[in-house]
Every structure is written in structure tokens, then in C-alpha cells.
Coordinates of C-alpha atoms in Angstrom, one line a residue:
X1310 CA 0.0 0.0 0.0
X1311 CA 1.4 3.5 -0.4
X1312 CA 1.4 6.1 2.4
X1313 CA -1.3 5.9 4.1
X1314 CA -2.0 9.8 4.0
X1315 CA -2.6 9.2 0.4
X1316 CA -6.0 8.0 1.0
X1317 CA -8.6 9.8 0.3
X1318 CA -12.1 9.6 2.1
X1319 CA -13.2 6.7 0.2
X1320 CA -9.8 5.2 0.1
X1321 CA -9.3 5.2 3.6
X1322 CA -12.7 3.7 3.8
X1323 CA -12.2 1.1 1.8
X1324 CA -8.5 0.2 3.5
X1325 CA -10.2 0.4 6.6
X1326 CA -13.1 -2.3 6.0
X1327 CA -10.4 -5.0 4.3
X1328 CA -8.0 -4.4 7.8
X1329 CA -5.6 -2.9 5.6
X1330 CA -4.9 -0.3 8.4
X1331 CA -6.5 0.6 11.4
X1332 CA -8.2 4.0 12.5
X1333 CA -5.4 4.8 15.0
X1334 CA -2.8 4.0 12.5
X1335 CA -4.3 6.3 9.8
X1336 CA -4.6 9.1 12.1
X1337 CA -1.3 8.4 13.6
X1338 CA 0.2 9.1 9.8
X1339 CA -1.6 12.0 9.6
X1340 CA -0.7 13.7 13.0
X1341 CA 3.0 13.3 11.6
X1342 CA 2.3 14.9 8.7
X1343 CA 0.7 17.6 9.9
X1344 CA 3.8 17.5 12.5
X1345 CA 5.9 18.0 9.7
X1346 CA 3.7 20.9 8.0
X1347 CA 4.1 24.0 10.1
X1348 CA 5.2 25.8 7.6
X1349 CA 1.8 26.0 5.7
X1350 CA 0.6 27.6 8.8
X1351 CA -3.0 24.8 8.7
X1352 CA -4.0 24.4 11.8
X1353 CA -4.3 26.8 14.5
X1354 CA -4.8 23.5 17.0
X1355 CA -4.0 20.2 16.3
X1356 CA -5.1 17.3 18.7
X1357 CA -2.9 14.5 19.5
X1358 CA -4.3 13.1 22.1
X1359 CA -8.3 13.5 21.4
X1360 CA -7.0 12.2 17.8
X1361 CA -5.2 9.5 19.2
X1362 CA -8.4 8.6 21.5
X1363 CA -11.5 9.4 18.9
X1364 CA -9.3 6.7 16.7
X1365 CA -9.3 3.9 19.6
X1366 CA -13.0 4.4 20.4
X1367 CA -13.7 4.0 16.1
X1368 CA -11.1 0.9 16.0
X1369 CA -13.5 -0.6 19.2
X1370 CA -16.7 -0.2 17.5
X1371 CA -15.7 -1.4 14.1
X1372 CA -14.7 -4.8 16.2
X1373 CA -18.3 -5.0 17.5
X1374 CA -19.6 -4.6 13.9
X1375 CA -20.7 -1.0 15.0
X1376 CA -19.5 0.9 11.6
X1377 CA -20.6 4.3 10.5
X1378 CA -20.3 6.0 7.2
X1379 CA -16.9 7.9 8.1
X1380 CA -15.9 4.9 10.9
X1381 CA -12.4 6.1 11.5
X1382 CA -12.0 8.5 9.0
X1383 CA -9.5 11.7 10.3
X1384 CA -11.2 14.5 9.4
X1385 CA -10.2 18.4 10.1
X1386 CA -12.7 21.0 11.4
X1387 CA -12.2 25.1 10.3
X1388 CA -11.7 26.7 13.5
X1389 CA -15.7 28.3 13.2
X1390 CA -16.9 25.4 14.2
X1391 CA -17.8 25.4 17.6
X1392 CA -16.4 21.6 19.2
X1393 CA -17.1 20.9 22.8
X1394 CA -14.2 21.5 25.0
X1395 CA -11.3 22.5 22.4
X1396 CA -10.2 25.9 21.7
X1397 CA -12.1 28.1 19.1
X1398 CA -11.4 30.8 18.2
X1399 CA -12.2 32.1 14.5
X1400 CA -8.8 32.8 14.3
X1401 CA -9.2 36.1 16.0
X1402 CA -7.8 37.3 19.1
X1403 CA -11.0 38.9 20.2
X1404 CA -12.0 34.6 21.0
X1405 CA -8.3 33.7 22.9
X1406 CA -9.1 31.2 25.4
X1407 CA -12.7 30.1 24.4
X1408 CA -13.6 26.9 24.8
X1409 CA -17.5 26.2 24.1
X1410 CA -18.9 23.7 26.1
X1411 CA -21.6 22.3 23.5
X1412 CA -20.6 20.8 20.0
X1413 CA -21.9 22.3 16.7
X1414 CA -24.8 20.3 15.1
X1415 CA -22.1 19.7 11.6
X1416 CA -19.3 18.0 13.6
X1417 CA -21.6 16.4 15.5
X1418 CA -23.1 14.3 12.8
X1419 CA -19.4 14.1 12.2
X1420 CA -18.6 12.5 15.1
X1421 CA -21.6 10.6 14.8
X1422 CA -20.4 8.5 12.0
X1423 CA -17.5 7.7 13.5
X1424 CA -15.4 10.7 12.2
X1425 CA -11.9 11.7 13.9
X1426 CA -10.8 15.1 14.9
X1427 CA -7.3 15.8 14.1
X1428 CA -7.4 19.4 14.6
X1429 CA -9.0 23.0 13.6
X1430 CA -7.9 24.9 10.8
X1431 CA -7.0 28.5 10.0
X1432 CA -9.4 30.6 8.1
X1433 CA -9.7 34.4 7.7
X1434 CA -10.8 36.1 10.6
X1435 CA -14.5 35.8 11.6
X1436 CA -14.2 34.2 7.6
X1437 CA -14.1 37.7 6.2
X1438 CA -11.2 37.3 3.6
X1439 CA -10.7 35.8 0.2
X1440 CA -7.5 34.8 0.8
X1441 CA -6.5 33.4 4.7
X1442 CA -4.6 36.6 5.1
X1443 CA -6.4 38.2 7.8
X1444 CA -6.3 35.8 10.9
X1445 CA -4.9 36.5 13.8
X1446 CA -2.6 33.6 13.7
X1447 CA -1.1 35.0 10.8
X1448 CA -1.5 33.4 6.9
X1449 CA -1.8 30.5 5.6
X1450 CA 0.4 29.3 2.7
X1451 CA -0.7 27.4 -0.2
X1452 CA 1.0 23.8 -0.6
X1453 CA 1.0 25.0 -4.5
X1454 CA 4.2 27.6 -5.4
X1455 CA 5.3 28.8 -8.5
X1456 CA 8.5 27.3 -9.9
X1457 CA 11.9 29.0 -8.7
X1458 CA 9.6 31.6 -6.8
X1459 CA 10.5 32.3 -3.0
X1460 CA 7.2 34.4 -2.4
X1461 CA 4.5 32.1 -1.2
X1462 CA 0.9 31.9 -2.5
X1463 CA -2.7 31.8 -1.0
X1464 CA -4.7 29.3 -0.5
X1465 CA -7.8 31.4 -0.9
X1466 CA -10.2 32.4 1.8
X1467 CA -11.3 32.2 3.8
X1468 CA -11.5 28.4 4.2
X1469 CA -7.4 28.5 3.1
X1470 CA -6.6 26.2 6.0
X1471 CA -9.0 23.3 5.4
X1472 CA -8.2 23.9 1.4
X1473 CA -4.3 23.9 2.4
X1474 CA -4.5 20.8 4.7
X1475 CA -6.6 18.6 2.0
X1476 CA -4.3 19.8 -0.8
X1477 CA -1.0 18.6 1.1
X1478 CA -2.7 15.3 2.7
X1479 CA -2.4 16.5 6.2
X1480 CA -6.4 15.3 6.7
X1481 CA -8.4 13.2 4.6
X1482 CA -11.4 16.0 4.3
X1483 CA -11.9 19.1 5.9
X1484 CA -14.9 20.7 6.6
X1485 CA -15.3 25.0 5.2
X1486 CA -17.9 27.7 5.7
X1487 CA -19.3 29.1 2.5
X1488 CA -20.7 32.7 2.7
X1489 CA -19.7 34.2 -0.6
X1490 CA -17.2 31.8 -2.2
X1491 CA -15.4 30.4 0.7
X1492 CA -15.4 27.2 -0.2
X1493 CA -15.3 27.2 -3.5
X1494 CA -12.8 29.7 -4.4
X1495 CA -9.7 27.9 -2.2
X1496 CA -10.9 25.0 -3.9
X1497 CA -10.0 26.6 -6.6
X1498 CA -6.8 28.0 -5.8
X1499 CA -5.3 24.7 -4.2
X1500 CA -6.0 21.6 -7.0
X1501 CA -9.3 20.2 -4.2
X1502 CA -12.5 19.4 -4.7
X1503 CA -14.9 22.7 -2.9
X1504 CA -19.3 22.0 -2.4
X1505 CA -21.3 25.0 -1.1
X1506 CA -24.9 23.2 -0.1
X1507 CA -28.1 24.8 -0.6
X1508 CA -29.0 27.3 2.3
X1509 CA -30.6 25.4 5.1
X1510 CA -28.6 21.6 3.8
X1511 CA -26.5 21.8 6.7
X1512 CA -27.2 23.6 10.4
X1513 CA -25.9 26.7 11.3
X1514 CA -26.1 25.8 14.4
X1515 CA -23.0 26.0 16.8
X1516 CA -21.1 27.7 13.7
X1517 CA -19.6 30.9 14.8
X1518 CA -21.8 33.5 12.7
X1519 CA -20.5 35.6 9.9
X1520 CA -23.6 36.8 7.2
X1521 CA -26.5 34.4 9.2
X1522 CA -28.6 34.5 5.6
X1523 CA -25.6 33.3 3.8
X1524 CA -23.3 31.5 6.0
X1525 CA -23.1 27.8 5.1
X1526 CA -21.6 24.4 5.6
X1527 CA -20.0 22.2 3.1
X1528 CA -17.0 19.6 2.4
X1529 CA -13.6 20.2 1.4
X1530 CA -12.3 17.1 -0.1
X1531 CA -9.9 15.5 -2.6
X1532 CA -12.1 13.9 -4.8
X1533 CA -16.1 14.0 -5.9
X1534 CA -16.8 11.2 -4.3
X1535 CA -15.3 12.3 -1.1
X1536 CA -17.6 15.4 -1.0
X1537 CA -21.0 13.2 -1.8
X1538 CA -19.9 10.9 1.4
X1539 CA -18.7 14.0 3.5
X1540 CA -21.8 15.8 2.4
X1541 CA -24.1 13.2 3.3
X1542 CA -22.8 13.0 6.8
X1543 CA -22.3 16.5 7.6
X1544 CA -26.6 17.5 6.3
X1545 CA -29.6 17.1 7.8
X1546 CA -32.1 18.9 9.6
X1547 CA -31.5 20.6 12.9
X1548 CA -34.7 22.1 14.9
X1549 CA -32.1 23.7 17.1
X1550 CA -31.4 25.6 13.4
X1551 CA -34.4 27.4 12.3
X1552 CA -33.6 27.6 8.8
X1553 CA -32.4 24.3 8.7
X1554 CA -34.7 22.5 6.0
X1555 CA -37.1 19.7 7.2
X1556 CA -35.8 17.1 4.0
X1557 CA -34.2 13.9 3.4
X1558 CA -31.0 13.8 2.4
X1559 CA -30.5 11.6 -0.1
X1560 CA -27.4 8.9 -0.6
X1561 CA -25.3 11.6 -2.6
X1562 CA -22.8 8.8 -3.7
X1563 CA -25.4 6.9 -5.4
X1564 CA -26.1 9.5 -7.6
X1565 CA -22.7 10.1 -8.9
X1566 CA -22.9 7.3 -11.4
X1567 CA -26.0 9.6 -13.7
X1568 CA -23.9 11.2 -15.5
X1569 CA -24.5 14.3 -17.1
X1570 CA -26.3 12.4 -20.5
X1571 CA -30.0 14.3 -21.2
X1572 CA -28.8 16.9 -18.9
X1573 CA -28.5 20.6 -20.1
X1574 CA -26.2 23.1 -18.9
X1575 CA -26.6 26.3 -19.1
X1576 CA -23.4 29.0 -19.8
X1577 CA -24.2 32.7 -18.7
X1578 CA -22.6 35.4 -21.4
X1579 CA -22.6 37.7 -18.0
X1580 CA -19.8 36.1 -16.2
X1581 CA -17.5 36.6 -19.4
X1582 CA -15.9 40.0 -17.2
X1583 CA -14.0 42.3 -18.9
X1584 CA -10.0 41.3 -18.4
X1585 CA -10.6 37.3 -17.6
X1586 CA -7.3 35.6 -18.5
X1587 CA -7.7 33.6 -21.4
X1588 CA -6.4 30.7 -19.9
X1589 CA -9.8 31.0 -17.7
X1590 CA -12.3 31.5 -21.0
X1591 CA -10.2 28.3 -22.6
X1592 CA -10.5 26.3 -19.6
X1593 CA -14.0 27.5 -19.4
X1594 CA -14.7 26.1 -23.3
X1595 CA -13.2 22.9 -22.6
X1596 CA -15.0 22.7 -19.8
X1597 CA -18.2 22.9 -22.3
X1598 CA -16.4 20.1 -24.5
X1599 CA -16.3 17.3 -22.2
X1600 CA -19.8 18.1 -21.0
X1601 CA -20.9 17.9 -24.5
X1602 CA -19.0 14.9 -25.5
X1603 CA -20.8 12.8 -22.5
X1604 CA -23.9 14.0 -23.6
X1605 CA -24.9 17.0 -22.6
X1606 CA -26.9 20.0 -24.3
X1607 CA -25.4 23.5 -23.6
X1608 CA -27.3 26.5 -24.1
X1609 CA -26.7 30.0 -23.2
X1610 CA -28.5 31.7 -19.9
X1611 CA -29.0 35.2 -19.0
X1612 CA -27.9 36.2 -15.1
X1613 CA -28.8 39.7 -16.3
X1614 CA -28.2 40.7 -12.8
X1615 CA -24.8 39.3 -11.9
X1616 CA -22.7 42.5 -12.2
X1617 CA -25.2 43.4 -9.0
X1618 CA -24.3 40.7 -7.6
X1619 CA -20.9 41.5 -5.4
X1620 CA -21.8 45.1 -4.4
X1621 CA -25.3 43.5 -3.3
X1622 CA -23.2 41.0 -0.9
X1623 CA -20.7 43.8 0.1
X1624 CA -23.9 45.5 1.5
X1625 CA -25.7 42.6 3.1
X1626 CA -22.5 40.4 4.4
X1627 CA -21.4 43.6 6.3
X1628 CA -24.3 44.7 7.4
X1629 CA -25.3 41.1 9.2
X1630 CA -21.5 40.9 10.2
X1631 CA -21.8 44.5 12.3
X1632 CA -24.9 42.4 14.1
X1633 CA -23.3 39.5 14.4
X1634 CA -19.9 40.8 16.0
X1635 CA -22.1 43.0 18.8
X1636 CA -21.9 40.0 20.8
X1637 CA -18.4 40.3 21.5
X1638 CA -17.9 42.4 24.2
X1639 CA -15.3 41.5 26.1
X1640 CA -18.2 40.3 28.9
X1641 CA -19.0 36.7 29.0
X1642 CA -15.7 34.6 27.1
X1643 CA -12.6 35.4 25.3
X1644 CA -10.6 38.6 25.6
X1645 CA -11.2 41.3 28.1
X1646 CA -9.2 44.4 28.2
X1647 CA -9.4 46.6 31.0
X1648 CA -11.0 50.0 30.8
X1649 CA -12.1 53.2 32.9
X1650 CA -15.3 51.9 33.1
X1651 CA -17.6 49.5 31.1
X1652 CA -18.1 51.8 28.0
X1653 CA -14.2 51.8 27.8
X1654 CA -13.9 48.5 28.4
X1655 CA -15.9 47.4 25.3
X1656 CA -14.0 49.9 23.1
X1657 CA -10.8 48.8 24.2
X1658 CA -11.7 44.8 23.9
X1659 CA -13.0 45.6 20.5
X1660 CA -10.5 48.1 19.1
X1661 CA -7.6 45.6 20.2
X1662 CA -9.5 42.1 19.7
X1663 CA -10.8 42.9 15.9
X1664 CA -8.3 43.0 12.9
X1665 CA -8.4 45.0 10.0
X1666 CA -10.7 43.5 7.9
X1667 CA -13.0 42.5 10.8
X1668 CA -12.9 46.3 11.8
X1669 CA -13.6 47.8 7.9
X1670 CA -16.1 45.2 7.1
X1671 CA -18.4 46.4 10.5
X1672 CA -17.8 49.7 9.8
X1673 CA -19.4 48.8 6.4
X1674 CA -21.8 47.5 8.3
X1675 CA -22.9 49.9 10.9
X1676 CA -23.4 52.6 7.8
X1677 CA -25.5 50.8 5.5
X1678 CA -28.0 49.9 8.9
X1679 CA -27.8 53.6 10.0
X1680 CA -30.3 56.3 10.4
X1681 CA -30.7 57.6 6.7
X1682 CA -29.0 55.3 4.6
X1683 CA -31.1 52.1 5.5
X1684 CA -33.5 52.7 3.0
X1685 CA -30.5 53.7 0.6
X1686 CA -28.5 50.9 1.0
X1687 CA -29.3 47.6 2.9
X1688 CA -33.3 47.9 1.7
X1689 CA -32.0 48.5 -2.0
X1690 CA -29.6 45.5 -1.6
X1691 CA -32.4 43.2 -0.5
X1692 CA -34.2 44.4 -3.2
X1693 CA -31.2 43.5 -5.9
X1694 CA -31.1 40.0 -3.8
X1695 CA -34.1 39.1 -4.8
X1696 CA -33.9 39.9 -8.4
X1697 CA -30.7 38.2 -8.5
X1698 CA -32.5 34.7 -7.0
X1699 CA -35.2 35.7 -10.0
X1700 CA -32.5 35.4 -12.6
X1701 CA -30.8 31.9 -11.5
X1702 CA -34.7 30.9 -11.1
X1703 CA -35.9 31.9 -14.8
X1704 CA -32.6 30.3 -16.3
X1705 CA -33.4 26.9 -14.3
X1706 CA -36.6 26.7 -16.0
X1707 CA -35.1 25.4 -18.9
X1708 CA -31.5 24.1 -17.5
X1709 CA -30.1 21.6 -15.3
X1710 CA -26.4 22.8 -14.2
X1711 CA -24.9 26.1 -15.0
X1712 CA -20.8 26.1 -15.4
X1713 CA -18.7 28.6 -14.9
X1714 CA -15.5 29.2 -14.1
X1715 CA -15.2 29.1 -10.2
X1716 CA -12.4 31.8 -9.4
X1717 CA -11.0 34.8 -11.6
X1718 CA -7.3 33.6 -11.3
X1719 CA -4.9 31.5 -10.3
X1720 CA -3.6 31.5 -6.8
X1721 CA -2.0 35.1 -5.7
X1722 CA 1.2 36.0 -4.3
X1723 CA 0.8 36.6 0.0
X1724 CA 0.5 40.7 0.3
X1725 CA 0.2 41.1 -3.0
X1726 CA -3.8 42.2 -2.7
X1727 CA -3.8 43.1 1.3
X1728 CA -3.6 47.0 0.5
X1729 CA -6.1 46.8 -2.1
X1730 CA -9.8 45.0 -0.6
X1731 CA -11.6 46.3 -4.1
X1732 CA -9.4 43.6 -5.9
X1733 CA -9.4 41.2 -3.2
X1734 CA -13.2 41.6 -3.1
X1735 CA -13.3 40.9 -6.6
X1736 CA -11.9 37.2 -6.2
X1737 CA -15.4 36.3 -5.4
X1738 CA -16.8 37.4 -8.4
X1739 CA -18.2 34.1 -9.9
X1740 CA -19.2 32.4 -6.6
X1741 CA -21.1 35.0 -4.4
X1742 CA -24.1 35.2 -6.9
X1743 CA -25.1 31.6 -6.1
X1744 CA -24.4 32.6 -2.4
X1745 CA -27.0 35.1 -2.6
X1746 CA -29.4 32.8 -4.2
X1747 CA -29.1 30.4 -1.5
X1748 CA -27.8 27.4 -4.4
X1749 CA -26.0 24.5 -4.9
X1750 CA -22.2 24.9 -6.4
X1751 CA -19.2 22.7 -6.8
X1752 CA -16.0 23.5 -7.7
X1753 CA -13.6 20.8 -9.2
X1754 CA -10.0 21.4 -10.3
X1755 CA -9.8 21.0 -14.1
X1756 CA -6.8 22.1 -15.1
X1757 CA -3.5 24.3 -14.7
X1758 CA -2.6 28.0 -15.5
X1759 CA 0.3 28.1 -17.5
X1760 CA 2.8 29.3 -14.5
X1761 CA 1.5 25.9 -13.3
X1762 CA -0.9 26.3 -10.8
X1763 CA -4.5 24.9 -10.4
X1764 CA -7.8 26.2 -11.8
X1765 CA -11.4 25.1 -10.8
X1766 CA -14.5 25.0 -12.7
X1767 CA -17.9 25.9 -10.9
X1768 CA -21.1 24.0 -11.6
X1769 CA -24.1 25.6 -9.9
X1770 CA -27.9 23.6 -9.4
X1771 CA -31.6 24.4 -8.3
X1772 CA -32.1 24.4 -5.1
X1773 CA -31.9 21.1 -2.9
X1774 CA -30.9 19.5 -5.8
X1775 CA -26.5 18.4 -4.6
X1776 CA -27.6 15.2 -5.9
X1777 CA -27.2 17.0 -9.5
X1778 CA -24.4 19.3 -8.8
X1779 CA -22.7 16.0 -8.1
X1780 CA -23.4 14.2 -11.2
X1781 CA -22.4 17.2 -13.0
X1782 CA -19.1 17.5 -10.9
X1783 CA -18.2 13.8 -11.0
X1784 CA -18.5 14.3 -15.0
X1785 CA -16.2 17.0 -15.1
X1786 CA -13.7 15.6 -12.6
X1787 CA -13.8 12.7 -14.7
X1788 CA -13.3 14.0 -18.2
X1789 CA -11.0 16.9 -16.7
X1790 CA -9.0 13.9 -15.2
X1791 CA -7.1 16.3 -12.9
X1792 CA -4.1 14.7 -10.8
X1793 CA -2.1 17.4 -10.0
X1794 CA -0.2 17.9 -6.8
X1795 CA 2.1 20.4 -4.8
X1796 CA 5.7 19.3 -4.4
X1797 CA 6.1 18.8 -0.5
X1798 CA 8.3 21.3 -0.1
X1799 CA 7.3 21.8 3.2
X1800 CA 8.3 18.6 4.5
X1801 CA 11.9 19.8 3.3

């Protein structure tokens, strides 16, 4: 057998039921990878011990016949995730010390299929970024770098440390937040397979809240296949979540098999933006090819409204974010610093506890919500949101999948963008109009930029319907036959 960090969800699966390996073996391998990883700058807590003992527990229960659908699996968890009794934090310093003592509804199910925790991952703080430059425990670094280049890259945001561990093998799957794009767009940027659920697929609950209309769970895997098991585990319906959706949720992986034959996919003239690369509209077109080739129709949609789309969610994320942040006050849990009285002592805990980005994106926020500029700005942007869910609806009257490409560009040099947020803001270009529609989208790496680094293309379905955004992916993955990987050279 090869390493046993080469596995993949389904692999390890597999090599688990045969005896090949055992759970605390596989997560033992992975623990020394990740050991031997610091320098991507992953994790922001790894777990050793719980590891070592969540592996033990799944190694006992598999030996009493007692076998769930990620029995033993090592999975790891984006630090937004609240888990019970380890350190979160959102990677900000405004949440040092936290520890909840209740377990998110997602990792939950995890851990109710017999899922190991290896660790939590880096992200952008509070998940406002687009690139994992923003947390507090500094960036993350893509496994990808450009030949002969000593500057490193991002992995995308802000789900770059879950995209970063799944691209170097340092966790079988990881699990991201999707607000905008971020799951999709370090999908993207680091060669890995990225799903954003429908709104209300996967609880909210226990997930530390960014946008609560957009925010959203999904899988960050290697492989299709890895996403429709992950996915499948991770969904259901919460009442604890009350816009968690009251459906099934159907056996994902079954579906994968349908192909995309009798489908049609719809291509939108709107995302063509002015000053794409080429490499992106070619990769784009092939991507058309091989969905053609198994049997697809394409036709061209109209998104009339998609140009709306990212000042929309630059009005609305913000403006939910400045509610959402309130709650940290310095009062009840992490940070507290001191001031002349309690007024002071807010200020002070938030001034010094908040980064940047965090800081800008409430002050966004607070205007659009204010006295005067309501009616101008967030009202308006509602408005736009629902015109923009009108579009994606009209066009899947008569289409199946829509494909686009899923990011603008390749992976970015770190710093590059952190002076200038309109052009980090426009990384999100392609994903956030699904976001704001509450859909389905996939991204699966398809192919490689020609300074050799990894692109993704985007498929996007009606709502509820992953079990088509995963034929549709599986399709692509296969015809795009994508087997790139990063050199280890941070092993070295």
C-alpha cells in the first residue's frame, strides 16, 4: 500500500473495511504529517491526544460490527466550528481562550459517523477574507508555489486552512464555511474538490456566525466522491437551526454514477468580465467540450443581474457581520481588556481584539444599517437579492447545471492584494451570486494556469438539488481527469 496519508475519504474507507490499516494507525500518519507541515501555517490547534483517542473508540466499534459512514476516518474541522471543550477561536484574538462547552450540530453528525478530529484549521478572521490573510494567527500558505519563486501563495479564503490541509494530505477531508465563495474559491486556488450546499442543507447551528442569511456548511475534499460521502454526513435537519430544511437527504454517492447524458447546462454570457485571462475563458470552453462529449446539451443563460451581484453582498454580508460581531464584548468569554469603566472597556476589547478586515467590514456594516441610509443601501440590496434569485430561477426553467469558471485567477502571491480589498473583493466574483441565491455549487480542479498552478470550474444547481451538482461535478472531474499535486516542499 502507499502512504497511508494518500488516501482519500473513500480510500481510507475502503482500507479500513479490508483491515488494511487501522483507524489509529491512519490518524497516527496523519498527526506526523501535519507535525511535519508547520510551515503551511493549517491548523491553528492540532489534537494528539483526542486524535489518538477518537481513533481507539472507532477501531472498538468497528470490532463489535458497530460501523458508521466515516468509521475512522480523520477529518479536520475550520476553527468556526464550535467543538465541545477545544479551543475556538475564529482565528481572531477577540476569541483567545474560548472553549465552548456544546458541540456544533455539523461535527456532531461528524462524530456521529464515526469521524476523527485531528485538529481545527486556519481561516480568515471571523471568515471575512478571500485569501486566509487576515487571521490572527497569521497566513496561511498554499501547498501550490510557483517554480523557482521564493514568495509564497494563498490558499484562498477564507476556508485556506482546510483547502491547504486537503491539498498537502495532512487530513483526509476538511470541513469549510461558504458565505460568498469560501469554499469554492480555495478550492479553486489549491487543485481540491470545494461543495457550497443549498441554504438550510447543513445547520448553522454552533457555527460561529458571519452573514446568518448566507453562511453555510459544506465539504472540502480530494475527490467527488469524497464530497458526496462527507456531504451526506455532515446535512440534515437541525430544529435547534431554524432555517435548517425539514428534508431527506439523499445517498449523494449513489447519484454520482448519472452522468451528465440528457442533462442541459446552461453557460451565462454575464460572467464573461472584462480582463478574464484567457487561460480562464479556454478552460472555461473545454469545460463545455467534455460536457458535450458525455452527452450533454449547452445553451446559453441570461444572469442579467450578476454585475449586482458583489456590491449586493458587500452591502448585506457587512451589514449582518456588524450584528453578528455585537456579541463580542469583552463580557462573557474570550478577551477582556481593561477600561475606565464599562463603556471603555468594550472599546478597548473591541478596538484591540478585531483585525483589520474585521474592523472595515463592520464599519461597512454599521453605515449601511444607520439612520438615513437604511432605506438607501441595505433595503436596495435586499431588493437586488431578490432579483438576482429571480434570474438563476428563470434560467433553471429550462437548464439543469450552469458552469462557470469558479475563481477569476490562479492562486495570488501573499500581500500582494492586502492593501487593495476592491481587488481582493473581486476574487469572489463568480461564486457570491449563487451565495445570494441560497444554491447548490461545486468546484472541481480542471486544469492548470500556465505558470502551473491549479484552476477550478464551478457548476451551480436548483435548489436542494447536490444530488445533480454532483453528477455534473463527477463528470467534469472525470473528463477533466485532474491529478495534480504540490511538491512537498514543506516537508523539506
Amino acid at each position: 500500500m502507499s502512504q497511508l496519508t494518500d488516501l482519500d475519504i473513500a480510500g481510507a474507507r475502503d482500507a479500513l473495511a479490508k483491515g488494511e490499516c487501522s483507524s489509529e494507525e491512519l490518524t497516527s500518519a496523519y498527526l506526523e504529517a501535519i507535525d511535519a507541515a508547520k510551515a503551511l501555517n493549517a491548523f491553528i490547534t492540532v489534537l494528539p491526544g483526542k486524535a489518538i483517542e477518537m481513533a481507539k473508540e472507532s477501531d472498538a466499534r468497528r470490532k463489535a460490527g458497530e460501523v458508521g459512514a466515516l468509521e475512522g476516518v480523520p477529518l479536520a474541522i475550520k476553527d468556526l466550528f464550535c467543538t465541545e471543550g477545544v479551543l475556538t477561536t475564529a482565528a481572531s484574538h477577540i476569541l483567545d481562550g474560548f472553549t465552548p462547552p456544546y458541540e456544533s450540530t455539523v461535527t456532531a453528525n461528524l462524530w456521529g459517523q464515526g469521524a476523527v478530529l485531528l485538529g481545527k484549521t486556519n481561516l480568515d478572521e471571523f471568515a471575512m477574507g478571500s485569501s486566509n490573510e487576515t487571521s490572527y494567527y497569521g497566513p496561511v500558505r498554499n501547498p501550490w508555489t510557483l517554480d523557482g519563486a521564493d514568495a509564497g501563495l494563498v490558499p484562498g479564503g477564507s476556508s485556506g486552512g482546510s483547502a491547504a490541509a486537503v491539498a498537502a494530505n495532512l487530513c483526509a477531508g476538511a470541513t469549510g464555511t461558504d458565505t460568498g465563495g469560501s469554499i469554492r474559491q480555495p478550492a479553486a486556488l489549491t487543485g481540491t474538490v470545494g461543495m457550497k450546499p443549498t441554504y438550510g442543507r447543513c445547520s448553522r447551528w454552533g457555527t460561529i456566525a458571519f452573514a446568518s442569511s448566507l453562511d453555510q456548511a459544506g465539504p472540502m475534499t480530494r475527490t467527488v466522491r469524497d464530497a458526496a460521502i462527507m456531504l451526506g454526513a455532515m446535512a440534515g435537519h437541525d430544529p435547534k437551526d431554524s432555517t435548517s430544511i425539514d428534508t431527506p437527504v439523499p445517498d449523494y454517492e449513489a447519484a454520482l454514477e448519472g452522468g451528465v447524458k440528457g442533462l442541459t447546462i446552461g453557460v451565462p454570457d454575464e460572467y464573461r468580465i472584462d480582463g478574464m485571462p484567457k487561460e480562464i475563458e479556454d478552460l472555461w470552453q473545454q469545460g463545455i467540450e467534455w460536457l458535450k462529449a458525455q452527452g450533454a446539451e449547452v445553451k446559453t443563460v441570461s444572469l442579467t443581474r450578476t454585475k449586482y451581484a458583489l456590491p449586493t453582498y458587500y452591502i448585506v454580508a457587512p451589514a449582518e457581520a456588524s450584528s453578528n460581531l455585537a456579541r463580542y464584548d469583552g463580557v462573557r468569554y474570550g478577551l477582556r481588556v481593561p477600561g475606565d469603566d464599562i463603556t471603555g472597556m468594550y472599546e478597548n476589547t473591541r478596538a484591540e481584539g478585531f483585525g483589520a478586515e474585521v474592523k472595515r467590514r463592520i464599519l461597512i456594516g454599521t453605515y449601511v444599517l444607520s439612520a438615513g441610509y437604511y432605506d438607501a443601501y441595505y433595503l436596495q440590496a435586499q431588493k437586488v437579492r431578490t432579483l438576482i434569485a429571480q434570474d438563476f430561477a428563470e434560467a433553471f426553467s429550462d437548464v439543469d447545471l450552469i458552469l462557470t469558471p469558479t475563481a477569476p485567477e490562479p492562486a495570488f502571491g501573499i500581500g500582494t492584494k492586502t492593501d487593495d480589498p476592491l481587488s481582493m473583493y473581486l476574487n469572489d466574483v463568480f461564486t457570491v451570486p449563487a451565495s445570494l441565491a441560497g444554491l447548490p455549487g461545486i468546484s472541481v480542479p480542471s486544469g492548470m494556469s500556465a505558470s502551473g498552478l491549479p484552476l477550478g470550474l464551478q457548476l451551480i444547481g436548483k435548489a436542494f438539488d447536490e444530488e445533480t451538482v454532483l453528477r455534473g461535478g463527477y463528470a467534469l472531474e472525470q473528463a477533466a481527469g485532474f491529478t495534480g499535486k504540490p511538491s512537498p516542499w514543506w516537508r523539506s
